[in-house]
mmCIF file of C-alpha atoms in Angstrom:
data_model
loop_
_atom_site.group_PDB
_atom_site.id
_atom_site.type_symbol
_atom_site.label_atom_id
_atom_site.label_comp_id
_atom_site.label_asym_id
_atom_site.label_seq_id
_atom_site.Cartn_x
_atom_site.Cartn_y
_atom_site.Cartn_z
ATOM 1 C CA MET A 12 14.981 20.176 42.315
ATOM 2 C CA LYS A 13 14.705 23.154 39.971
ATOM 3 C CA CYS A 14 11.655 23.713 37.769
ATOM 4 C CA ASN A 15 13.674 23.537 34.550
ATOM 5 C CA ASP A 16 14.993 20.110 35.480
ATOM 6 C CA LEU A 17 11.449 18.779 35.723
ATOM 7 C CA LYS A 18 9.951 20.393 32.629
ATOM 8 C CA PRO A 19 11.174 17.615 30.317
ATOM 9 C CA LEU A 20 8.843 15.319 32.295
ATOM 10 C CA PHE A 21 5.785 17.446 31.499
ATOM 11 C CA MET A 22 5.298 15.796 28.118
ATOM 12 C CA ASP A 23 5.849 12.285 29.507
ATOM 13 C CA TYR A 24 3.220 12.917 32.142
ATOM 14 C CA LEU A 25 0.738 14.655 29.851
ATOM 15 C CA TYR A 26 0.751 11.775 27.384
ATOM 16 C CA ASP A 27 0.988 9.048 29.984
ATOM 17 C CA GLU A 28 4.410 7.800 29.029
ATOM 18 C CA ILE A 29 6.041 8.509 32.390
ATOM 19 C CA SER A 30 7.726 6.001 34.687
ATOM 20 C CA GLU A 31 6.309 5.497 38.171
ATOM 21 C CA ASP A 32 9.342 7.106 39.876
ATOM 22 C CA ASN A 33 9.218 10.185 37.667
ATOM 23 C CA ARG A 34 5.472 10.524 38.134
ATOM 24 C CA ARG A 35 5.909 10.655 41.911
ATOM 25 C CA LEU A 36 8.748 13.161 41.538
ATOM 26 C CA LEU A 37 6.750 15.439 39.244
ATOM 27 C CA LEU A 38 3.517 15.279 41.249
ATOM 28 C CA ALA A 39 5.414 16.197 44.412
ATOM 29 C CA HIS A 40 6.908 19.196 42.619
ATOM 30 C CA LEU A 41 3.606 20.347 41.082
ATOM 31 C CA ALA A 42 2.002 20.239 44.529
ATOM 32 C CA ARG A 43 4.608 22.685 45.783
ATOM 33 C CA CYS A 44 5.251 24.894 42.724
ATOM 34 C CA GLN A 45 2.308 26.960 41.619
ATOM 35 C CA SER A 46 3.886 28.363 38.443
ATOM 36 C CA CYS A 47 4.715 24.854 37.169
ATOM 37 C CA GLN A 48 1.201 23.673 38.040
ATOM 38 C CA LEU A 49 -0.266 26.621 36.105
ATOM 39 C CA GLU A 50 1.929 25.950 33.118
ATOM 40 C CA PHE A 51 1.074 22.264 33.142
ATOM 41 C CA ASP A 52 -2.657 23.016 33.348
ATOM 42 C CA GLY A 53 -2.284 25.403 30.407
ATOM 43 C CA LEU A 54 -0.562 22.712 28.358
ATOM 44 C CA LYS A 55 -3.265 20.194 29.216
ATOM 45 C CA LYS A 56 -5.986 22.648 28.179
ATOM 46 C CA THR A 57 -4.145 23.340 24.933
ATOM 47 C CA SER A 58 -4.058 19.614 24.255
ATOM 48 C CA ASN A 59 -7.802 19.435 24.994
ATOM 49 C CA ILE A 60 -8.477 22.224 22.502
ATOM 50 C CA LEU A 61 -6.468 20.363 19.848
ATOM 51 C CA GLN A 62 -8.471 17.206 20.545
ATOM 52 C CA GLN A 63 -11.708 18.944 19.569
ATOM 53 C CA TRP A 64 -10.645 18.979 15.943
ATOM 54 C CA GLU A 65 -11.831 15.628 14.700
ATOM 55 C CA ASP A 66 -10.650 13.535 11.788
ATOM 56 C CA ILE A 67 -12.607 13.827 8.561
ATOM 57 C CA ASP A 68 -13.393 11.089 6.065
ATOM 58 C CA PRO A 69 -11.390 11.320 2.870
ATOM 59 C CA ASP A 70 -13.615 12.310 -0.072
ATOM 60 C CA PHE A 71 -11.788 9.894 -2.350
ATOM 61 C CA ASN A 72 -10.728 6.273 -2.455
ATOM 62 C CA VAL A 73 -7.219 5.098 -2.990
ATOM 63 C CA ILE A 74 -7.397 1.942 -5.039
ATOM 64 C CA MET A 75 -4.249 0.046 -5.760
ATOM 65 C CA VAL A 76 -4.739 -2.024 -8.886
ATOM 66 C CA THR A 77 -2.915 -5.318 -8.970
ATOM 67 C CA GLU A 78 -2.372 -6.951 -12.320
ATOM 68 C CA LYS A 79 -4.937 -9.663 -12.935
ATOM 69 C CA VAL A 80 -4.346 -11.969 -15.902
ATOM 70 C CA SER A 81 -7.632 -12.813 -17.604
ATOM 71 C CA TRP A 82 -8.406 -16.377 -18.599
ATOM 72 C CA LEU A 83 -8.245 -15.362 -22.272
ATOM 73 C CA ALA A 84 -4.695 -14.081 -21.823
ATOM 74 C CA ARG A 85 -3.803 -17.275 -19.973
ATOM 75 C CA LEU A 86 -5.227 -19.330 -22.860
ATOM 76 C CA LYS A 87 -3.158 -17.350 -25.353
ATOM 77 C CA ASN A 88 -0.043 -17.941 -23.282
ATOM 78 C CA HIS A 89 -0.736 -21.676 -23.164
ATOM 79 C CA ILE A 90 -1.147 -21.872 -26.918
ATOM 80 C CA ALA A 91 1.908 -19.723 -27.537
ATOM 81 C CA GLY A 92 3.890 -22.029 -25.247
ATOM 82 C CA LEU A 93 2.800 -25.059 -27.245
ATOM 83 C CA LEU A 94 3.630 -23.651 -30.655
ATOM 84 C CA PRO A 95 7.306 -23.795 -31.537
ATOM 85 C CA GLN A 96 8.967 -20.426 -31.899
ATOM 86 C CA PRO A 97 10.525 -19.509 -35.305
ATOM 87 C CA LYS A 98 14.015 -19.543 -33.783
ATOM 88 C CA ARG A 99 13.361 -22.962 -32.315
ATOM 89 C CA ILE A 100 12.161 -24.273 -35.663
ATOM 90 C CA ALA A 101 15.271 -22.969 -37.404
ATOM 91 C CA SER A 102 17.702 -24.405 -34.875
ATOM 92 C CA GLY A 103 15.746 -27.683 -34.804
ATOM 93 C CA LEU A 104 16.000 -28.000 -38.577
ATOM 94 C CA VAL A 105 19.723 -27.255 -38.542
ATOM 95 C CA PHE A 106 20.328 -29.864 -35.846
ATOM 96 C CA ALA A 107 18.203 -32.402 -37.673
ATOM 97 C CA ALA A 108 20.079 -31.811 -40.942
ATOM 98 C CA VAL A 109 23.496 -32.109 -39.283
ATOM 99 C CA GLY A 110 22.329 -35.208 -37.387
ATOM 100 C CA CYS A 111 21.017 -36.891 -40.569
ATOM 101 C CA PHE A 112 24.233 -36.106 -42.396
ATOM 102 C CA LEU A 113 26.375 -37.588 -39.650
ATOM 103 C CA VAL A 114 24.240 -40.722 -39.284
ATOM 104 C CA LEU A 115 24.184 -41.322 -43.022
ATOM 105 C CA ALA A 116 27.883 -40.635 -43.301
ATOM 106 C CA ILE A 117 28.764 -43.098 -40.552
ATOM 107 C CA ALA A 118 26.336 -45.696 -41.936
ATOM 108 C CA ASN A 119 27.741 -45.446 -45.415
ATOM 109 C CA THR A 120 31.378 -45.205 -44.564
ATOM 110 C CA GLN A 121 33.234 -47.874 -46.383
ATOM 111 C CA ILE A 122 36.499 -49.157 -45.158
ATOM 112 C CA SER A 123 38.233 -51.835 -47.141
ATOM 113 C CA TYR A 124 41.655 -53.408 -47.268
ATOM 114 C CA ARG A 125 42.550 -55.313 -50.371
ATOM 115 C CA GLN A 126 45.930 -56.488 -51.638
ATOM 116 C CA GLY A 127 47.906 -54.132 -49.468
ATOM 117 C CA GLU A 128 45.686 -51.215 -50.399
ATOM 118 C CA PHE A 129 43.721 -49.437 -47.629
ATOM 119 C CA LYS A 130 40.562 -47.633 -48.742
ATOM 120 C CA MET A 131 38.216 -45.468 -46.734
ATOM 121 C CA SER A 132 35.404 -43.413 -48.147
ATOM 122 C CA LEU A 133 32.419 -41.548 -46.786
ATOM 123 C CA GLY A 134 29.387 -43.187 -48.273
ATOM 124 C CA LEU A 135 27.696 -39.914 -49.054
ATOM 125 C CA PHE A 136 30.345 -38.832 -51.452
ATOM 126 C CA SER A 137 31.686 -42.146 -52.664
ATOM 127 C CA LYS A 138 30.319 -43.550 -55.803
ATOM 128 C CA PRO A 139 29.069 -47.082 -55.701
ATOM 129 C CA ALA A 140 31.806 -49.554 -56.533
ATOM 130 C CA GLN A 141 31.776 -50.346 -60.196
ATOM 131 C CA GLN A 142 33.066 -53.836 -59.956
ATOM 132 C CA THR A 143 30.909 -56.272 -58.172
ATOM 133 C CA SER A 144 32.597 -59.052 -56.327
ATOM 134 C CA PRO A 145 31.499 -61.414 -53.550
ATOM 135 C CA ASP A 146 33.115 -58.992 -51.104
ATOM 136 C CA ASP A 147 31.071 -56.116 -52.504
ATOM 137 C CA LEU A 148 27.932 -58.155 -52.190
ATOM 138 C CA SER A 149 28.443 -58.721 -48.458
ATOM 139 C CA THR A 150 29.282 -55.033 -48.043
ATOM 140 C CA LYS A 151 26.016 -54.176 -49.761
ATOM 141 C CA GLN A 152 24.141 -56.356 -47.314
ATOM 142 C CA VAL A 153 25.863 -54.702 -44.381
ATOM 143 C CA VAL A 154 25.006 -51.294 -45.764
ATOM 144 C CA GLU A 155 21.373 -52.274 -46.231
ATOM 145 C CA LYS A 156 21.224 -53.655 -42.733
ATOM 146 C CA LEU A 157 22.757 -50.481 -41.350
ATOM 147 C CA GLN A 158 20.336 -48.376 -43.327
ATOM 148 C CA GLN A 159 17.455 -50.376 -41.940
ATOM 149 C CA GLU A 160 18.721 -49.904 -38.424
ATOM 150 C CA ASN A 161 19.161 -46.256 -39.166
ATOM 151 C CA TYR A 162 15.600 -46.012 -40.403
ATOM 152 C CA TYR A 163 14.336 -47.831 -37.328
ATOM 153 C CA LEU A 164 16.260 -45.465 -35.037
ATOM 154 C CA MET A 165 14.930 -42.386 -36.803
ATOM 155 C CA SER A 166 11.340 -43.578 -36.682
ATOM 156 C CA THR A 167 11.656 -44.380 -32.958
ATOM 157 C CA LEU A 168 13.008 -40.891 -32.365
ATOM 158 C CA LEU A 169 10.117 -39.353 -34.264
ATOM 159 C CA GLN A 170 7.560 -41.421 -32.382
ATOM 160 C CA GLN A 171 9.011 -40.436 -29.048
ATOM 161 C CA SER A 172 9.033 -36.745 -29.854
ATOM 162 C CA GLU A 173 5.431 -37.013 -31.039
ATOM 163 C CA ALA A 174 4.455 -38.720 -27.794
ATOM 164 C CA ARG A 175 6.176 -35.991 -25.803
ATOM 165 C CA GLN A 176 4.303 -33.297 -27.652
ATOM 166 C CA GLN A 177 0.992 -35.051 -27.098
ATOM 167 C CA LYS A 178 1.737 -35.282 -23.401
ATOM 168 C CA ALA A 179 2.458 -31.540 -23.262
ATOM 169 C CA ILE A 180 -0.815 -30.798 -25.010
ATOM 170 C CA ALA A 181 -2.701 -33.053 -22.598
ATOM 171 C CA THR A 182 -1.171 -31.244 -19.584
ATOM 172 C CA ALA A 183 -2.068 -27.863 -21.044
ATOM 173 C CA VAL A 184 -5.627 -28.951 -21.713
ATOM 174 C CA LEU A 185 -5.926 -30.230 -18.148
ATOM 175 C CA GLN A 186 -4.578 -26.929 -16.828
ATOM 176 C CA LEU A 187 -7.069 -25.058 -18.978
ATOM 177 C CA ARG A 188 -9.902 -27.202 -17.700
ATOM 178 C CA GLN A 189 -8.883 -26.484 -14.098
ATOM 179 C CA ASP A 190 -8.696 -22.768 -14.838
ATOM 180 C CA PHE A 191 -12.153 -22.832 -16.390
ATOM 181 C CA GLU A 192 -13.532 -24.688 -13.392
ATOM 182 C CA ARG A 193 -11.949 -22.254 -10.950
ATOM 183 C CA GLN A 194 -13.363 -19.343 -12.903
ATOM 184 C CA ARG A 195 -16.797 -20.967 -12.848
ATOM 185 C CA VAL A 196 -16.675 -21.494 -9.080
ATOM 186 C CA GLU A 197 -15.654 -17.853 -8.606
ATOM 187 C CA ASP A 198 -18.501 -16.702 -10.828
ATOM 188 C CA LEU A 199 -20.993 -18.910 -8.995
ATOM 189 C CA ASN A 200 -19.766 -17.533 -5.652
ATOM 190 C CA LEU A 201 -20.250 -14.006 -6.910
ATOM 191 C CA VAL A 202 -23.733 -14.806 -8.168
ATOM 192 C CA GLY A 203 -24.583 -16.459 -4.840
ATOM 193 C CA TYR A 204 -23.312 -13.475 -2.924
ATOM 194 C CA GLY A 205 -25.363 -11.145 -5.135
ATOM 195 C CA LEU A 206 -28.492 -13.236 -4.666
ATOM 196 C CA ASN A 207 -27.989 -13.206 -0.881
ATOM 197 C CA ASN A 208 -27.669 -9.436 -0.968
ATOM 198 C CA ILE A 209 -30.833 -9.092 -3.019
ATOM 199 C CA GLU A 210 -32.667 -11.412 -0.649
ATOM 200 C CA GLN A 211 -31.539 -9.458 2.406
ATOM 201 C CA ASN A 212 -32.480 -6.157 0.778
ATOM 202 C CA THR A 213 -35.891 -7.485 -0.238
ATOM 203 C CA ASN A 214 -36.508 -8.794 3.295
ATOM 204 C CA ARG A 215 -35.513 -5.466 4.747
ATOM 205 C CA GLN A 216 -37.824 -3.647 2.362
ATOM 206 C CA ILE A 217 -40.709 -6.019 3.140
ATOM 207 C CA GLN A 218 -40.158 -5.446 6.849
ATOM 208 C CA GLN A 219 -40.059 -1.707 6.337
ATOM 209 C CA THR A 220 -43.252 -1.800 4.274
ATOM 210 C CA GLY A 221 -44.902 -3.953 6.967
ATOM 211 C CA ARG A 222 -43.853 -1.519 9.638
ATOM 212 C CA SER A 223 -45.128 1.498 7.716
ATOM 213 C CA LEU A 224 -48.429 -0.296 7.028
ATOM 214 C CA ASN A 225 -48.802 -1.068 10.741
ATOM 215 C CA GLU A 226 -48.155 2.532 11.618
ATOM 216 C CA LEU A 227 -50.685 3.631 9.015
ATOM 217 C CA ILE A 228 -53.299 1.223 10.363
ATOM 218 C CA GLN A 229 -52.691 2.437 13.910
ATOM 219 C CA LEU A 230 -52.997 6.020 12.731
ATOM 220 C CA ILE A 231 -56.286 5.298 10.954
ATOM 221 C CA ASN A 232 -57.586 3.448 14.000
ATOM 222 C CA ALA A 233 -56.671 6.352 16.225
ATOM 223 C CA GLN A 234 -58.374 8.820 13.895
ATOM 224 C CA GLU A 235 -61.528 6.718 13.729
ATOM 225 C CA ARG A 236 -61.683 6.622 17.491
ATOM 226 C CA MET B 28 -5.390 -9.442 11.162
ATOM 227 C CA THR B 29 -2.617 -7.119 12.349
ATOM 228 C CA ASP B 30 -0.604 -4.876 10.043
ATOM 229 C CA THR B 31 2.396 -7.133 10.595
ATOM 230 C CA GLN B 32 0.446 -10.213 9.454
ATOM 231 C CA LEU B 33 -0.930 -8.368 6.428
ATOM 232 C CA ILE B 34 2.543 -7.214 5.438
ATOM 233 C CA THR B 35 3.924 -10.736 5.798
ATOM 234 C CA HIS B 36 1.196 -11.988 3.418
ATOM 235 C CA ILE B 37 1.947 -9.222 0.931
ATOM 236 C CA LEU B 38 5.679 -9.890 1.045
ATOM 237 C CA ASN B 39 4.982 -13.594 0.482
ATOM 238 C CA GLY B 40 3.395 -12.718 -2.841
ATOM 239 C CA ASP B 41 -0.245 -11.976 -2.022
ATOM 240 C CA ARG B 42 -0.146 -8.450 -3.435
ATOM 241 C CA SER B 43 -3.943 -8.130 -3.450
ATOM 242 C CA ARG B 44 -3.844 -7.768 0.355
ATOM 243 C CA PHE B 45 -2.279 -4.362 -0.108
ATOM 244 C CA ASN B 46 -5.771 -2.969 -0.638
ATOM 245 C CA ALA B 47 -6.690 -4.048 2.898
ATOM 246 C CA LEU B 48 -3.695 -2.100 4.147
ATOM 247 C CA VAL B 49 -4.826 0.911 2.115
ATOM 248 C CA TRP B 50 -8.378 0.785 3.506
ATOM 249 C CA ARG B 51 -6.983 0.623 7.026
ATOM 250 C CA TRP B 52 -4.556 3.512 6.620
ATOM 251 C CA GLU B 53 -6.370 5.803 4.188
ATOM 252 C CA LYS B 54 -8.179 7.896 6.784
ATOM 253 C CA PRO B 55 -5.436 8.401 9.401
ATOM 254 C CA LEU B 56 -2.861 9.081 6.714
ATOM 255 C CA TYR B 57 -5.049 11.570 4.854
ATOM 256 C CA ASN B 58 -5.873 13.421 8.073
ATOM 257 C CA PHE B 59 -2.208 13.537 9.056
ATOM 258 C CA ILE B 60 -1.222 14.973 5.686
ATOM 259 C CA LEU B 61 -4.165 17.379 5.662
ATOM 260 C CA ARG B 62 -3.207 18.781 9.062
ATOM 261 C CA TYR B 63 0.419 19.016 7.978
ATOM 262 C CA LEU B 64 -0.210 20.756 4.628
ATOM 263 C CA GLY B 65 -3.584 22.400 5.257
ATOM 264 C CA ASN B 66 -4.782 21.886 1.685
ATOM 265 C CA LYS B 67 -7.279 19.215 0.649
ATOM 266 C CA GLU B 68 -6.305 18.826 -3.007
ATOM 267 C CA LEU B 69 -2.619 18.597 -2.237
ATOM 268 C CA SER B 70 -3.231 16.219 0.671
ATOM 269 C CA ARG B 71 -5.151 13.896 -1.606
ATOM 270 C CA ASP B 72 -2.212 13.743 -4.036
ATOM 271 C CA VAL B 73 0.320 13.241 -1.267
ATOM 272 C CA THR B 74 -1.811 10.456 0.243
ATOM 273 C CA GLN B 75 -1.778 8.636 -3.103
ATOM 274 C CA LYS B 76 1.953 9.205 -3.501
ATOM 275 C CA THR B 77 2.565 7.845 -0.014
ATOM 276 C CA PHE B 78 0.748 4.594 -0.791
ATOM 277 C CA ILE B 79 2.617 4.183 -4.064
ATOM 278 C CA ARG B 80 5.928 4.672 -2.284
ATOM 279 C CA VAL B 81 4.893 2.229 0.444
ATOM 280 C CA TYR B 82 3.935 -0.342 -2.198
ATOM 281 C CA LYS B 83 7.243 0.010 -4.031
ATOM 282 C CA ASN B 84 9.409 -0.097 -0.925
ATOM 283 C CA LEU B 85 7.564 -2.558 1.278
ATOM 284 C CA ALA B 86 10.217 -5.209 0.728
ATOM 285 C CA LYS B 87 12.811 -2.845 2.209
ATOM 286 C CA LEU B 88 10.927 -2.623 5.508
ATOM 287 C CA ARG B 89 13.149 -4.710 7.775
ATOM 288 C CA ASP B 90 10.823 -4.884 10.759
ATOM 289 C CA PRO B 91 7.092 -5.028 9.856
ATOM 290 C CA SER B 92 6.173 -4.198 13.481
ATOM 291 C CA LYS B 93 7.558 -0.699 12.843
ATOM 292 C CA PHE B 94 5.174 -0.140 9.939
ATOM 293 C CA SER B 95 3.324 2.791 11.530
ATOM 294 C CA SER B 96 6.522 4.785 12.148
ATOM 295 C CA TRP B 97 7.648 3.914 8.646
ATOM 296 C CA ILE B 98 4.492 4.970 6.821
ATOM 297 C CA TYR B 99 4.391 8.291 8.705
ATOM 298 C CA GLN B 100 8.068 8.789 7.889
ATOM 299 C CA ILE B 101 7.287 8.427 4.193
ATOM 300 C CA ALA B 102 4.265 10.729 4.437
ATOM 301 C CA ALA B 103 6.212 13.358 6.427
ATOM 302 C CA ASN B 104 9.050 13.301 3.880
ATOM 303 C CA LEU B 105 6.613 13.782 1.015
ATOM 304 C CA CYS B 106 4.893 16.646 2.881
ATOM 305 C CA ARG B 107 8.251 18.310 3.455
ATOM 306 C CA ASP B 108 9.029 17.964 -0.265
ATOM 307 C CA GLU B 109 5.705 19.604 -1.119
ATOM 308 C CA ILE B 110 6.369 22.494 1.260
ATOM 309 C CA LYS B 111 9.803 22.992 -0.335
ATOM 310 C CA LYS B 112 8.246 22.914 -3.805
ATOM 311 C CA MET B 113 5.690 25.509 -2.728
ATOM 312 C CA SER B 114 8.376 27.850 -1.399
ATOM 313 C CA HIS B 115 10.393 27.433 -4.610
ATOM 314 C CA ARG B 116 7.375 28.341 -6.689
ATOM 315 C CA ASN B 117 6.787 31.389 -4.483
ATOM 316 C CA PHE B 118 3.477 29.776 -3.743
ATOM 317 C CA ILE B 119 1.087 32.064 -1.912
ATOM 318 C CA SER B 120 -1.973 30.395 -0.506
ATOM 319 C CA LEU B 121 -5.356 32.099 -0.484
ATOM 320 C CA ASP B 122 -5.273 32.005 3.309
ATOM 321 C CA LEU B 123 -2.074 34.027 3.344
ATOM 322 C CA ILE B 124 -3.547 36.648 1.021
ATOM 323 C CA GLN B 125 -6.537 36.982 3.314
ATOM 324 C CA ASP B 126 -4.265 37.372 6.313
ATOM 325 C CA ASN B 127 -2.212 40.016 4.575
ATOM 326 C CA ASN B 128 -5.349 41.990 3.847
ATOM 327 C CA GLU B 129 -5.971 42.061 7.537
ATOM 328 C CA ASN B 130 -2.407 43.380 7.998
ATOM 329 C CA ASP B 131 -1.636 40.779 10.626
ATOM 330 C CA GLY B 132 -1.107 37.093 9.919
ATOM 331 C CA HIS B 133 -1.008 36.290 13.604
ATOM 332 C CA ARG B 134 -4.543 37.367 14.291
ATOM 333 C CA LEU B 135 -7.538 35.117 14.258
ATOM 334 C CA PRO B 136 -9.511 35.930 11.104
ATOM 335 C CA ASP B 137 -12.425 38.243 11.748
ATOM 336 C CA GLU B 138 -15.070 35.895 10.442
ATOM 337 C CA LEU B 139 -14.068 33.309 13.054
ATOM 338 C CA HIS B 140 -14.133 35.920 15.788
ATOM 339 C CA GLU B 141 -17.555 36.976 14.612
ATOM 340 C CA SER B 142 -18.865 33.430 14.674
ATOM 341 C CA ILE B 143 -17.585 33.039 18.238
ATOM 342 C CA ASP B 144 -19.012 36.387 19.397
ATOM 343 C CA ALA B 145 -22.327 36.057 17.578
ATOM 344 C CA SER B 146 -23.425 32.870 19.244
ATOM 345 C CA PRO B 147 -21.492 32.186 22.424
ATOM 346 C CA GLU B 148 -24.029 29.624 23.584
ATOM 347 C CA THR B 149 -24.038 27.448 20.462
ATOM 348 C CA ARG B 150 -21.044 25.358 19.801
ATOM 349 C CA LEU B 151 -18.815 25.924 16.827
ATOM 350 C CA ASN B 152 -19.015 23.380 14.079
ATOM 351 C CA GLN B 153 -16.134 21.120 13.157
ATOM 352 C CA LYS B 154 -15.226 23.267 10.161
ATOM 353 C CA GLN B 155 -14.789 26.351 12.341
ATOM 354 C CA ILE B 156 -12.815 24.478 14.991
ATOM 355 C CA GLY B 157 -10.684 23.012 12.209
ATOM 356 C CA SER B 158 -9.973 26.477 10.779
ATOM 357 C CA ILE B 159 -8.953 27.859 14.162
ATOM 358 C CA VAL B 160 -6.649 24.987 15.088
ATOM 359 C CA GLN B 161 -5.235 24.756 11.577
ATOM 360 C CA LYS B 162 -4.432 28.458 11.642
ATOM 361 C CA ALA B 163 -2.773 28.128 15.027
ATOM 362 C CA LEU B 164 -0.716 25.121 13.896
ATOM 363 C CA GLN B 165 0.494 27.008 10.836
ATOM 364 C CA GLN B 166 2.061 29.629 13.139
ATOM 365 C CA LEU B 167 4.447 27.032 14.570
ATOM 366 C CA PRO B 168 7.794 26.058 13.072
ATOM 367 C CA GLU B 169 7.291 23.021 10.839
ATOM 368 C CA GLU B 170 9.469 20.770 13.018
ATOM 369 C CA GLN B 171 7.227 21.422 16.027
ATOM 370 C CA ARG B 172 4.018 21.201 14.040
ATOM 371 C CA VAL B 173 4.722 17.715 12.713
ATOM 372 C CA VAL B 174 5.516 16.376 16.206
ATOM 373 C CA ILE B 175 2.296 17.827 17.614
ATOM 374 C CA ILE B 176 0.204 16.316 14.816
ATOM 375 C CA MET B 177 1.840 12.911 15.217
ATOM 376 C CA LYS B 178 1.286 12.970 18.976
ATOM 377 C CA GLU B 179 -2.146 14.562 19.288
ATOM 378 C CA TYR B 180 -3.897 13.125 16.253
ATOM 379 C CA GLN B 181 -2.013 10.001 15.231
ATOM 380 C CA GLY B 182 -1.437 8.923 18.825
ATOM 381 C CA LEU B 183 2.135 7.797 18.229
ATOM 382 C CA LYS B 184 4.453 7.195 21.175
ATOM 383 C CA PHE B 185 7.375 9.606 21.466
ATOM 384 C CA ARG B 186 9.682 6.699 20.593
ATOM 385 C CA GLU B 187 7.755 6.099 17.355
ATOM 386 C CA ILE B 188 7.841 9.779 16.437
ATOM 387 C CA ALA B 189 11.599 9.788 17.018
ATOM 388 C CA GLU B 190 11.904 6.804 14.653
ATOM 389 C CA ALA B 191 9.664 8.364 12.018
ATOM 390 C CA LEU B 192 11.491 11.684 12.040
ATOM 391 C CA ASN B 193 14.896 10.154 12.632
ATOM 392 C CA GLN B 194 15.624 12.428 15.601
ATOM 393 C CA PRO B 195 16.722 11.745 19.196
ATOM 394 C CA LEU B 196 13.899 11.075 21.654
ATOM 395 C CA ASN B 197 14.705 14.111 23.788
ATOM 396 C CA THR B 198 14.654 16.400 20.752
ATOM 397 C CA ILE B 199 11.151 15.168 19.929
ATOM 398 C CA LYS B 200 9.918 15.730 23.480
ATOM 399 C CA SER B 201 11.376 19.210 23.599
ATOM 400 C CA ARG B 202 9.807 20.103 20.211
ATOM 401 C CA MET B 203 6.490 18.877 21.574
ATOM 402 C CA TYR B 204 6.903 20.967 24.711
ATOM 403 C CA TYR B 205 7.840 24.160 22.873
ATOM 404 C CA GLY B 206 5.187 23.603 20.227
ATOM 405 C CA LEU B 207 2.437 23.066 22.774
ATOM 406 C CA ASN B 208 3.581 26.112 24.739
ATOM 407 C CA GLY B 209 3.536 28.123 21.509
ATOM 408 C CA LEU B 210 -0.032 27.029 20.807
ATOM 409 C CA ARG B 211 -1.029 27.833 24.392
ATOM 410 C CA LYS B 212 0.156 31.415 23.873
ATOM 411 C CA ILE B 213 -1.566 31.687 20.479
ATOM 412 C CA PHE B 214 -4.875 30.438 21.892
ATOM 413 C CA GLU B 215 -4.552 32.843 24.830
ATOM 414 C CA GLN B 216 -3.956 35.705 22.424
ATOM 415 C CA TRP B 217 -7.001 34.702 20.367
ATOM 416 C CA GLN B 218 -8.989 34.125 23.567
ATOM 417 C CA ILE B 219 -9.748 30.589 22.543
ATOM 418 C CA THR B 220 -10.540 28.295 25.440
ATOM 419 C CA GLU B 221 -12.143 24.890 25.743
ATOM 420 C CA GLU B 222 -15.298 26.676 26.884
ATOM 421 C CA VAL B 223 -15.364 28.945 23.829
ATOM 422 C CA LEU B 224 -15.218 25.937 21.583
ATOM 423 C CA ASN B 225 -17.954 24.538 23.831
ATOM 424 C CA TYR B 226 -17.694 21.149 22.355
ATOM 425 C CA GLU B 227 -19.508 18.482 24.359
ATOM 426 C CA MET B 228 -17.748 19.414 27.575
#
């Protein structure tokens, strides 16, 4: 085999990435071919020279800052979440107004059929009937009853929405409490860790002082002798 | 914890673990960039840029086990950009000016020769060895230099270098071979041997 065919294996062999078959092939060639052996030795020495240049420690620290939300910011978010937004208030009012109108309109709608005459009027716009008759009386009662039901429905709705809001507040408060507790545990851990460090340092210093004192005593003893 | 495990944690949302990755890679990456560019200030910037790019693109890394090839790929690309920028700005380094004063950029600077001749029995310090090797590396074509640094100092396998530089395996090995042969000739010319460096032989 020619030298040039084997040179691609030099790098594999030098950096120990050669297959067993190729290693045998190359070693057999190097044993016979002095110029290849010389070249390979030169490459190995060059690599050794390169290896004498050691890594240095960077004189800076790369610190990647990840966003940490403080408990104060979290609190603000909680409160903001609880308070209705202006847009929400506006749309809520509009819906409430439309809802009230519809409910009142349906409740006050009067439909009557008398002497071949069919009458229908929306209660909101119709004026109260001027003539009172037994029929009108019963209609009045129905209207009152409907209004009562209406009132009852509205108050139930209000109560429920109030209850929902209270529940949301309770959850938020609970969440806050948990956050506070977590923060406290973290702080306590930090304090504990700091205290441990101080204790270790103090111990080390005491030991060092003890050792120096011993050495001093020995020195004095030796001098006295 | 391996790099792969760390990366899995980071990708699952634990971004704070990225600092662990930084601590682990800061030194090798900085030394790689420093040997590539030969300038401390610039290397510091490029190291920071590399980590920022890694952070932004970590989710795009398909195979976390190939992280080392990937991070060196990013660093090598950024180094190449810096070298391009320097040539556009007609950047002349102080080293080059010194060399020009000596009329021959391919010679070992006199002060290094003097330090070798003055005290043949004491070993050169790391700074002097660094200057000599750095100077020799700068004589090589960039494509050979980067392969040599990745192999000799970062200890990457040829396969990993091929992945990082996006080149065929045989191309990488042949660049290594020619680069090393080039350095061998430069060291011979400068009469630098292992014994001259005399470093804990």
